[in-house]
């Protein structure tokens, strides 16, 4: 058997020979398909609203790879306050939006490789230029995911 470290991409369906450097959650953990038919709820590739009460955006937790110029990325969903979500939407297509101060959010994606749970870790959402997903910075705690974001992985 060959030692193929490659993967089949869920987006393009093609085989890539290298290791995957990004995994993504398509929805926050609390999303249910029962919300899909609800006019007060919506799920898009970048935003999510549940019952006009809970608001989420998709961003990237980036983990530096030691001795490399690349990062391993986890596409996650973060819950925002109504006001923060409205501000993010107001600036969604605005040039210069990366100058906006970061806003607070709660990580709403369980990354099963970590213990304790990653659900509800405190984050800062940093908007980037139009066309780029926000950077999700974890609160600098001793949680293994936060430590990896600060120190990197091999």
mmCIF file of C-alpha atoms in Angstrom, residues 30-142:
data_model
loop_
_atom_site.group_PDB
_atom_site.id
_atom_site.type_symbol
_atom_site.label_atom_id
_atom_site.label_comp_id
_atom_site.label_asym_id
_atom_site.label_seq_id
_atom_site.Cartn_x
_atom_site.Cartn_y
_atom_site.Cartn_z
ATOM 1 C CA UNK A 30 -26.331 24.590 16.968
ATOM 2 C CA UNK A 31 -27.581 24.693 13.349
ATOM 3 C CA UNK A 32 -30.238 22.162 12.434
ATOM 4 C CA UNK A 33 -31.767 21.529 9.023
ATOM 5 C CA UNK A 34 -35.120 22.245 10.681
ATOM 6 C CA UNK A 35 -34.085 25.927 10.597
ATOM 7 C CA UNK A 36 -33.664 25.851 6.806
ATOM 8 C CA UNK A 37 -37.369 26.453 6.142
ATOM 9 C CA UNK A 38 -37.711 29.135 8.825
ATOM 10 C CA UNK A 39 -37.916 32.672 7.394
ATOM 11 C CA UNK A 40 -36.186 34.000 10.542
ATOM 12 C CA UNK A 41 -33.167 31.741 9.962
ATOM 13 C CA UNK A 42 -30.556 31.440 7.217
ATOM 14 C CA UNK A 43 -27.260 29.713 6.542
ATOM 15 C CA UNK A 44 -24.822 30.954 3.900
ATOM 16 C CA UNK A 45 -21.150 30.135 3.354
ATOM 17 C CA UNK A 46 -20.174 33.156 5.490
ATOM 18 C CA UNK A 47 -23.081 34.056 7.784
ATOM 19 C CA UNK A 48 -25.773 32.332 9.787
ATOM 20 C CA UNK A 49 -28.832 33.597 11.654
ATOM 21 C CA UNK A 50 -31.056 31.409 13.809
ATOM 22 C CA UNK A 51 -34.543 32.650 14.654
ATOM 23 C CA UNK A 52 -33.386 36.297 14.306
ATOM 24 C CA UNK A 53 -31.830 35.784 17.735
ATOM 25 C CA UNK A 54 -28.448 34.088 17.244
ATOM 26 C CA UNK A 55 -25.839 35.421 14.820
ATOM 27 C CA UNK A 56 -22.726 33.713 13.462
ATOM 28 C CA UNK A 57 -19.975 34.379 10.970
ATOM 29 C CA UNK A 58 -17.389 32.088 9.466
ATOM 30 C CA UNK A 59 -13.733 32.823 10.040
ATOM 31 C CA UNK A 60 -10.358 31.138 10.231
ATOM 32 C CA UNK A 61 -8.365 30.013 13.233
ATOM 33 C CA UNK A 62 -4.834 29.924 11.863
ATOM 34 C CA UNK A 63 -2.164 27.807 13.521
ATOM 35 C CA UNK A 64 1.439 28.461 12.464
ATOM 36 C CA UNK A 65 3.404 25.458 11.236
ATOM 37 C CA UNK A 66 6.847 25.581 12.863
ATOM 38 C CA UNK A 67 9.768 26.053 10.433
ATOM 39 C CA UNK A 68 7.349 26.826 7.620
ATOM 40 C CA UNK A 69 5.796 29.871 6.012
ATOM 41 C CA UNK A 70 2.329 28.298 5.947
ATOM 42 C CA UNK A 71 -0.419 28.015 8.519
ATOM 43 C CA UNK A 72 -2.917 25.267 9.219
ATOM 44 C CA UNK A 73 -6.421 26.782 9.103
ATOM 45 C CA UNK A 74 -9.648 25.733 10.751
ATOM 46 C CA UNK A 75 -12.759 27.283 9.260
ATOM 47 C CA UNK A 76 -15.052 27.839 12.225
ATOM 48 C CA UNK A 77 -18.242 29.642 13.149
ATOM 49 C CA UNK A 78 -18.253 32.301 15.842
ATOM 50 C CA UNK A 79 -21.330 33.761 17.495
ATOM 51 C CA UNK A 80 -21.552 37.532 17.640
ATOM 52 C CA UNK A 81 -23.848 39.961 19.383
ATOM 53 C CA UNK A 82 -26.625 41.441 17.256
ATOM 54 C CA UNK A 83 -24.765 44.782 17.107
ATOM 55 C CA UNK A 84 -21.418 43.215 16.137
ATOM 56 C CA UNK A 85 -23.097 41.074 13.480
ATOM 57 C CA UNK A 86 -24.873 44.134 12.047
ATOM 58 C CA UNK A 87 -21.573 46.036 11.910
ATOM 59 C CA UNK A 88 -19.819 43.131 10.157
ATOM 60 C CA UNK A 89 -22.624 43.014 7.571
ATOM 61 C CA UNK A 90 -22.512 46.804 7.083
ATOM 62 C CA UNK A 91 -18.811 46.531 6.203
ATOM 63 C CA UNK A 92 -18.962 43.216 4.304
ATOM 64 C CA UNK A 93 -18.146 44.750 0.888
ATOM 65 C CA UNK A 94 -16.502 47.966 2.143
ATOM 66 C CA UNK A 95 -12.905 48.617 1.072
ATOM 67 C CA UNK A 96 -10.745 49.302 4.114
ATOM 68 C CA UNK A 97 -12.896 47.206 6.408
ATOM 69 C CA UNK A 98 -9.723 45.616 7.828
ATOM 70 C CA UNK A 99 -9.178 48.849 9.800
ATOM 71 C CA UNK A 100 -12.251 48.017 11.920
ATOM 72 C CA UNK A 101 -11.353 47.082 15.526
ATOM 73 C CA UNK A 102 -11.820 43.387 16.367
ATOM 74 C CA UNK A 103 -15.071 42.325 17.995
ATOM 75 C CA UNK A 104 -15.773 39.724 20.651
ATOM 76 C CA UNK A 105 -17.276 36.349 19.789
ATOM 77 C CA UNK A 106 -17.805 32.842 21.156
ATOM 78 C CA UNK A 107 -16.384 29.879 19.241
ATOM 79 C CA UNK A 108 -19.402 27.885 18.057
ATOM 80 C CA UNK A 109 -17.606 24.951 16.466
ATOM 81 C CA UNK A 110 -16.588 21.849 18.378
ATOM 82 C CA UNK A 111 -13.190 20.665 17.170
ATOM 83 C CA UNK A 112 -13.240 17.062 18.356
ATOM 84 C CA UNK A 113 -9.477 16.615 18.552
ATOM 85 C CA UNK A 114 -9.235 18.840 21.614
ATOM 86 C CA UNK A 115 -9.945 18.296 25.269
ATOM 87 C CA UNK A 116 -11.459 20.152 26.955
ATOM 88 C CA UNK A 117 -14.137 21.213 24.500
ATOM 89 C CA UNK A 118 -13.544 24.073 22.084
ATOM 90 C CA UNK A 119 -17.207 25.143 22.246
ATOM 91 C CA UNK A 120 -17.642 28.621 23.697
ATOM 92 C CA UNK A 121 -13.983 29.593 23.814
ATOM 93 C CA UNK A 122 -13.632 33.385 23.879
ATOM 94 C CA UNK A 123 -12.427 34.903 20.611
ATOM 95 C CA UNK A 124 -11.630 38.163 18.882
ATOM 96 C CA UNK A 125 -12.851 38.469 15.294
ATOM 97 C CA UNK A 126 -10.435 40.466 13.120
ATOM 98 C CA UNK A 127 -11.903 41.632 9.832
ATOM 99 C CA UNK A 128 -9.619 41.353 6.807
ATOM 100 C CA UNK A 129 -9.771 42.905 3.323
ATOM 101 C CA UNK A 130 -12.842 42.237 1.194
ATOM 102 C CA UNK A 131 -12.779 38.689 -0.152
ATOM 103 C CA UNK A 132 -10.883 37.259 2.838
ATOM 104 C CA UNK A 133 -12.518 35.505 5.756
ATOM 105 C CA UNK A 134 -11.989 37.049 9.195
ATOM 106 C CA UNK A 135 -9.108 35.915 11.383
ATOM 107 C CA UNK A 136 -10.316 34.355 14.630
ATOM 108 C CA UNK A 137 -7.942 34.994 17.509
ATOM 109 C CA UNK A 138 -8.455 32.880 20.602
ATOM 110 C CA UNK A 139 -8.214 34.335 24.078
ATOM 111 C CA UNK A 140 -4.674 33.524 25.285
ATOM 112 C CA UNK A 141 -5.511 30.748 27.750
ATOM 113 C CA UNK A 142 -3.960 27.360 28.478
#
